[in-house]
CSV table of C-alpha atoms in Angstrom, one decimal:
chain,number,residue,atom,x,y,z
A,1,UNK,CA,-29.2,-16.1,19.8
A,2,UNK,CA,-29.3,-14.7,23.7
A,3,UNK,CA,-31.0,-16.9,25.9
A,4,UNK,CA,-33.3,-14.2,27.4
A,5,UNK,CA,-33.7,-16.7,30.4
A,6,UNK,CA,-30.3,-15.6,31.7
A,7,UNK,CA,-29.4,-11.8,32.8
A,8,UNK,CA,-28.0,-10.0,30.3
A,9,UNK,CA,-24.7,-8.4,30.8
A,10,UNK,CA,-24.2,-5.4,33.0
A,11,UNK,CA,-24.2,-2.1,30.4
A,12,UNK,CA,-21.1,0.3,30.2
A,13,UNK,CA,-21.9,3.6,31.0
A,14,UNK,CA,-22.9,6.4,28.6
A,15,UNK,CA,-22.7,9.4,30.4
A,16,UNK,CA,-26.4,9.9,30.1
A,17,UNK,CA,-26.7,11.6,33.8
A,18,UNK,CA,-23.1,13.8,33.5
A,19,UNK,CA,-23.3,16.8,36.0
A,20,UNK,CA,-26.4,15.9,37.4
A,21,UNK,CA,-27.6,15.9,40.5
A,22,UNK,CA,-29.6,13.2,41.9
A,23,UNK,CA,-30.9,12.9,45.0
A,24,UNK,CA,-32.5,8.8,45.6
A,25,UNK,CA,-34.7,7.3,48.5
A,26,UNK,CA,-34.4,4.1,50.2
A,27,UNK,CA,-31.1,3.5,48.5
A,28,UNK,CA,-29.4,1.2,50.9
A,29,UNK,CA,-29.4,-2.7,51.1
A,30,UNK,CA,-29.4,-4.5,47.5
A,31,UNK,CA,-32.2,-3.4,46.1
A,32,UNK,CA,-33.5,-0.7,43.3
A,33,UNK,CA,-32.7,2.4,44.8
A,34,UNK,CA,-28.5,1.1,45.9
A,35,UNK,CA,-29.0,-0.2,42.0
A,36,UNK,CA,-30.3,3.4,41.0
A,37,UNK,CA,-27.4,5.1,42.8
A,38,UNK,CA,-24.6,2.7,41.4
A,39,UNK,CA,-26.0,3.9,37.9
A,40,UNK,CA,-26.8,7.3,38.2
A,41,UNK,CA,-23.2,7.5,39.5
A,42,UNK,CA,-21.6,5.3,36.4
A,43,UNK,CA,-23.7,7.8,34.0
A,44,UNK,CA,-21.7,11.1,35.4
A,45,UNK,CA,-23.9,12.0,38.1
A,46,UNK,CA,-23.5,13.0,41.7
A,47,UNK,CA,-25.6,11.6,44.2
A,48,UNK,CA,-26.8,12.3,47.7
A,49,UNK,CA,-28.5,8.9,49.1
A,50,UNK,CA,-31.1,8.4,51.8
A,51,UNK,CA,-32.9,5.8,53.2
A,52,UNK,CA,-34.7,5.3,57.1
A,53,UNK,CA,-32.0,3.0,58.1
A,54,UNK,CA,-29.2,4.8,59.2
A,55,UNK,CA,-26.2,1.7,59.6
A,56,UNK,CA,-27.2,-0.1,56.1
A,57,UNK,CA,-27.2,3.4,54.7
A,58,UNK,CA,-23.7,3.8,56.2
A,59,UNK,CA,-22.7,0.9,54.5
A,60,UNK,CA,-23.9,1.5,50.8
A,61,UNK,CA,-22.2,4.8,50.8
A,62,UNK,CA,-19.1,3.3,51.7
A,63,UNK,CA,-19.8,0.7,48.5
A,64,UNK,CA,-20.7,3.8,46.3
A,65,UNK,CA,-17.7,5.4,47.3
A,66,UNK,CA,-15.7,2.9,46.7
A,67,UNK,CA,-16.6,3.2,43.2
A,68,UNK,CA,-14.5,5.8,42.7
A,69,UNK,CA,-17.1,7.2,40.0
A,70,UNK,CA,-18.6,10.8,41.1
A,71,UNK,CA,-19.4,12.0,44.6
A,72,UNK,CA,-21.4,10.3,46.9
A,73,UNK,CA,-23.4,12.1,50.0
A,74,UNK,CA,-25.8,10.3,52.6
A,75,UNK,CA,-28.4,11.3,54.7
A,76,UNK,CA,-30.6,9.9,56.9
A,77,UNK,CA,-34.3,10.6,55.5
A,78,UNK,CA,-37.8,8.9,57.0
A,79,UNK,CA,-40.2,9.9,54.3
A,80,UNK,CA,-42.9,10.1,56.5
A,81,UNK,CA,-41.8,12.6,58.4
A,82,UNK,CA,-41.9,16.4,57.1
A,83,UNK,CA,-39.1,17.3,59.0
A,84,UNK,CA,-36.5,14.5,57.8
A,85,UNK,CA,-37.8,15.3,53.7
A,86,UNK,CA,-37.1,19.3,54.5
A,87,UNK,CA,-33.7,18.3,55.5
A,88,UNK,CA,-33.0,16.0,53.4
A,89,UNK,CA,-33.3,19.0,50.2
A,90,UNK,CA,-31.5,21.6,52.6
A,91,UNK,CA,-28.6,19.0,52.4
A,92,UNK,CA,-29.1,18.8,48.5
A,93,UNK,CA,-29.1,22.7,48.4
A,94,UNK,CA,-25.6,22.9,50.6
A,95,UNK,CA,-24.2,20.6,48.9
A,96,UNK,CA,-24.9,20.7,45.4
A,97,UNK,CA,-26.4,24.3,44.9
A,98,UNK,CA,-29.7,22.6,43.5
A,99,UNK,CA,-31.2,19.5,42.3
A,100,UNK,CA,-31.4,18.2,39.2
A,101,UNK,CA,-33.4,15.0,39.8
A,102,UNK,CA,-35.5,12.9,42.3
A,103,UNK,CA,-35.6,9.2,42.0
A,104,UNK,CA,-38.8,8.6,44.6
A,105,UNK,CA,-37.7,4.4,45.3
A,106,UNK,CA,-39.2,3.9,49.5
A,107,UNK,CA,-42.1,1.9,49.4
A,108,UNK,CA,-43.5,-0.4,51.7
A,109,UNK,CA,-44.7,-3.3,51.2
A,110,UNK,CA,-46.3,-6.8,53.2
A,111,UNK,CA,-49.0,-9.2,52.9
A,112,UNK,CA,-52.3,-9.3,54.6
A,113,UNK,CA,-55.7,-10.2,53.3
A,114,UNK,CA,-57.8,-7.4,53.5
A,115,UNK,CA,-60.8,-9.1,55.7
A,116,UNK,CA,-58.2,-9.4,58.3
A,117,UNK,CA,-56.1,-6.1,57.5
A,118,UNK,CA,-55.8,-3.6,60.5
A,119,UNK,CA,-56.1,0.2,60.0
A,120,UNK,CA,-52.2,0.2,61.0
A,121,UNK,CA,-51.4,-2.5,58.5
A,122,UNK,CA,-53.1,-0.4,55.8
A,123,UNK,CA,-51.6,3.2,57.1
A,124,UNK,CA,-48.2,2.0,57.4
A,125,UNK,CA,-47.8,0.9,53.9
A,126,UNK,CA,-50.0,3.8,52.3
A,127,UNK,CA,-47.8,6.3,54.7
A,128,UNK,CA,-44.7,5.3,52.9
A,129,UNK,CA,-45.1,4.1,49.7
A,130,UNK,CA,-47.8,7.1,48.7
A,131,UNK,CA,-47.8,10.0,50.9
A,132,UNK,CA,-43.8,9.5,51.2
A,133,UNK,CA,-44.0,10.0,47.6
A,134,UNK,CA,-46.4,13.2,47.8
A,135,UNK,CA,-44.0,14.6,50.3
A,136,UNK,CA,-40.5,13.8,48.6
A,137,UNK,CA,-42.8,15.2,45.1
A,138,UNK,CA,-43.5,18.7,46.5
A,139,UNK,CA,-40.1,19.3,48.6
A,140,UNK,CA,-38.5,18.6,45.0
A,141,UNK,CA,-40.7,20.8,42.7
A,142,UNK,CA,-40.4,23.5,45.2
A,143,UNK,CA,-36.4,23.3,45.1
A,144,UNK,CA,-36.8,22.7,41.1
A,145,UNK,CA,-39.2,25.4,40.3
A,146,UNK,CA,-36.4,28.0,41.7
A,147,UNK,CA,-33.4,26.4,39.7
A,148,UNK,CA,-35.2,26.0,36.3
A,149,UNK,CA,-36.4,22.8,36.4
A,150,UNK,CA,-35.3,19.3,36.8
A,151,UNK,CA,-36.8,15.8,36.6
A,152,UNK,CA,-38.7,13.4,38.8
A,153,UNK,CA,-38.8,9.4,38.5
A,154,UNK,CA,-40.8,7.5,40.8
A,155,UNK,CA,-41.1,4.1,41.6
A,156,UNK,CA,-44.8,2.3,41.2
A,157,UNK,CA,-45.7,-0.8,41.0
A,158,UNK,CA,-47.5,-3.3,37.7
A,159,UNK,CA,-49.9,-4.6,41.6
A,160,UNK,CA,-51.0,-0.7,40.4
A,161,UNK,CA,-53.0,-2.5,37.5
A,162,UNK,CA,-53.4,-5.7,38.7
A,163,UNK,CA,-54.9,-8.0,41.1
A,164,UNK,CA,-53.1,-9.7,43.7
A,165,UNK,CA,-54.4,-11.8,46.9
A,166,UNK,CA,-53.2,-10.1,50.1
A,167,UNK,CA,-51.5,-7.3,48.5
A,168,UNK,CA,-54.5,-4.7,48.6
A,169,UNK,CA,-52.8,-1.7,50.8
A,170,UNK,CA,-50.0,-1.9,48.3
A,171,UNK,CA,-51.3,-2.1,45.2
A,172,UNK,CA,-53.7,1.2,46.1
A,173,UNK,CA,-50.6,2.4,47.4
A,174,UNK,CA,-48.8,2.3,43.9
A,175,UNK,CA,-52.3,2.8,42.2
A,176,UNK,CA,-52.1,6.3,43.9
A,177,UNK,CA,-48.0,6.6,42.7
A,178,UNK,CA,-49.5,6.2,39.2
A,179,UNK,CA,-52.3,9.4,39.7
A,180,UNK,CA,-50.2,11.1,41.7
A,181,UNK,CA,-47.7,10.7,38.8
A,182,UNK,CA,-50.0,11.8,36.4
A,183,UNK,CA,-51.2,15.0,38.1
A,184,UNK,CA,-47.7,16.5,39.1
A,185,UNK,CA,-46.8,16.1,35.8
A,186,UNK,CA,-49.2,18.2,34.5
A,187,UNK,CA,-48.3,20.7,37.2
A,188,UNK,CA,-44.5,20.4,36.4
A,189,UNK,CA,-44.9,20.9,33.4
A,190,UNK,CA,-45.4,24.8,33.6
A,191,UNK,CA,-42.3,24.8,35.8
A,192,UNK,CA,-40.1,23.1,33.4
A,193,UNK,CA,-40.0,19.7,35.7
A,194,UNK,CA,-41.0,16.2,34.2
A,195,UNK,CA,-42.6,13.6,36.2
A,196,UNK,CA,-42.5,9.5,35.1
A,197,UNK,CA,-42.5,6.6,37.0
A,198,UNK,CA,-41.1,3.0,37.0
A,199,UNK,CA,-43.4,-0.1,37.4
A,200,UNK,CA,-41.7,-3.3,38.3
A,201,UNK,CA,-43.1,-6.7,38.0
A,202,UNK,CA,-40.6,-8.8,39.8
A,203,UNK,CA,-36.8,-8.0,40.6
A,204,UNK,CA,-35.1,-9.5,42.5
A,205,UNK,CA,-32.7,-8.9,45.5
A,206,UNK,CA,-32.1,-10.8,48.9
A,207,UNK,CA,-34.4,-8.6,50.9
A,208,UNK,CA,-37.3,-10.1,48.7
A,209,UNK,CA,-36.3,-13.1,48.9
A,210,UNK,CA,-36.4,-13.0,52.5
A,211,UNK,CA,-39.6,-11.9,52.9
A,212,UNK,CA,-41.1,-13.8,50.1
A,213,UNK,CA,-42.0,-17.5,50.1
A,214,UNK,CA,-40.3,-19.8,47.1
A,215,UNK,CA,-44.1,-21.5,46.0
A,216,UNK,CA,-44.7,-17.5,45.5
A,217,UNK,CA,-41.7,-16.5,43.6
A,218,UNK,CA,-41.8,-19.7,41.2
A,219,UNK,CA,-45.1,-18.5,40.5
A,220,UNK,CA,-44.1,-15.0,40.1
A,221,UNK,CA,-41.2,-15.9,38.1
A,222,UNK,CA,-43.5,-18.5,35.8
A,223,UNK,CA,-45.8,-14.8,34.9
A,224,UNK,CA,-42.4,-13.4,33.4
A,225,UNK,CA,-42.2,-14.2,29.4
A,226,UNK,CA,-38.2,-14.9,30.1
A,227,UNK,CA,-38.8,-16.9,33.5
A,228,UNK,CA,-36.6,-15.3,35.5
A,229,UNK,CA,-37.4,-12.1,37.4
A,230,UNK,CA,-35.3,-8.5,36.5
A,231,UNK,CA,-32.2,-7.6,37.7
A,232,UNK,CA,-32.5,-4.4,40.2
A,233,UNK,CA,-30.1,-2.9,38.0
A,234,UNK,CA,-32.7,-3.7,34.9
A,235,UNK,CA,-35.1,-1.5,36.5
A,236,UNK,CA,-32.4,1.1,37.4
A,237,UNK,CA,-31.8,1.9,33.2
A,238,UNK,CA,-35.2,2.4,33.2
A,239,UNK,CA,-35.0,4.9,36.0
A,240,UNK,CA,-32.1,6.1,34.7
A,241,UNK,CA,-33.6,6.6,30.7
A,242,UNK,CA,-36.6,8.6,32.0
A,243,UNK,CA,-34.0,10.6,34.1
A,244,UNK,CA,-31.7,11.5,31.3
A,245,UNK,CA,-32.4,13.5,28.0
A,246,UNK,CA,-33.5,10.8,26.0
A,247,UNK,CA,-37.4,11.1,27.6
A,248,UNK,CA,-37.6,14.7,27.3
A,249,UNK,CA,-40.9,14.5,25.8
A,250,UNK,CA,-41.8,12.2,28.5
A,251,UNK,CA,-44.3,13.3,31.6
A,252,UNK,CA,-46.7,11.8,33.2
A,253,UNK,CA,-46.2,8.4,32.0
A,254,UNK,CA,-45.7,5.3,33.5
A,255,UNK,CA,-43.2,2.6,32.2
A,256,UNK,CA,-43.6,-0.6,32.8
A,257,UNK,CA,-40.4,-3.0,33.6
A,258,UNK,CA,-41.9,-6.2,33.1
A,259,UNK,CA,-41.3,-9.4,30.4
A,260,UNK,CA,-45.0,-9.9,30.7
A,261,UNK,CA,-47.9,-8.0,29.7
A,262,UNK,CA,-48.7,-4.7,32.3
């Protein structure tokens, strides 16, 4: 029998994503969205990355590319600015011809109690993690709608239906991912575009680590029916399942990638 307390082994490609084109936020560094592009790229996709930082997003495409698995384009993208998101699809639309699907990964996230949070504390994260979603959401269903479709995944949060001390700004941040999810679907829906998010409990990668104390992770990790938190690449099949054929009767949903009750 597995011991479900370990990682599972890394899955061989299926060629779920072939000749699609993906375009993926906040995809450099270790995390989800460098795991999401790694995948979408081993399924038979091409992929155009973004993230706000312009050196590590350098660097992962350089690690994608290395690959040698399907073609790999990056551009700089701040998803709270208009301006960066409207030139981050023109790139899409000179480079690929159209787009076939949007993984939504930036978020933001920190940890202030919400007696002491300042309005910038709680703007900054709800600026990026939900209206960065709204904005990278409507650049892609107004390049989809005129190209016959295509498919959106974004990345939530299980903090969107739960309680956790000193995470208020970010749990109503993904609380909003999860309406907002709901309600384009319903509007992509007569435009031949299906919406689905992601929501994480705990994966792990060095940048959380970093920012994340060890009492709180043992006690994150001791929530988790296995005891270990996901791999990012765990949550990248999920992204990668609702992405692909396999969900087409999926919209509006939201799946959860936990071991643990949502």
């Amino acid at each position: 029998m597995a011991d479900l307390s370990l990682p599972p082994d890394y899955p061989r490609s299926h060629d779920l994503l072939r000749d699609r084109r993906v375009v993926i936020t906040a995809a450099a560094g270790t995390g989800i969205g460098f795991a999401a592009a790694k995948r979408c790229l081993e399924e038979g996709a091409s992929v155009l990355i973004s993230d706000s930082h312009a050196v590590r997003l350098a660097e992962a495409a350089a690690r994608l590319e290395a690959l040698a698995t399907g073609r790999v384009t990056a551009q700089r993208c701040d998803v709270t600015v208009q301006d960066d998101v409207d030139a981050l699809f023109a790139t899409a639309q000179n480079v690929f011809g159209a787009v076939d699907v949007l993984i939504n990964n930036a978020g933001l996230g920190g940890t202030a109690n919400l007696v002491d949070m300042t309005d910038a504390q709680w703007g900054k994260v709800l600026d990026v993690t939900l209206n960065g979603t709204f904005r990278m959401i409507r650049a892609a269903m107004q390049a989809m709608r005129g190209s016959g479709g295509g498919v959106i995944v974004n990345n939530a949060s299980v903090l969107g239906w739960r309680a956790q001390q000193g995470q208020a700004h970010y749990a109503a941040a993904k609380a909003g991912v999860m309406a907002l999810t709901r309600c384009a679907a319903l509007e992509g829906a007569e435009l031949g575009i299906r919406v689905n998010a992601v929501a994480p409990s705990l994966a792990m990668h060095p940048f959380l680590a970093k920012v994340t104390t060890e009492e709180l992770l043992s006690e994150l990790k001791a929530q988790e029916a296995y005891g270990r938190p996901a791999e990012v690449w765990e949550v990248a099949n999920v992204m990668v399942f609702l992405a692909s054929d396999y969900a087409s009767y999926m919209t509006g949903e939201t799946v959860a990638v936990s071991s643990q009750r949502a």
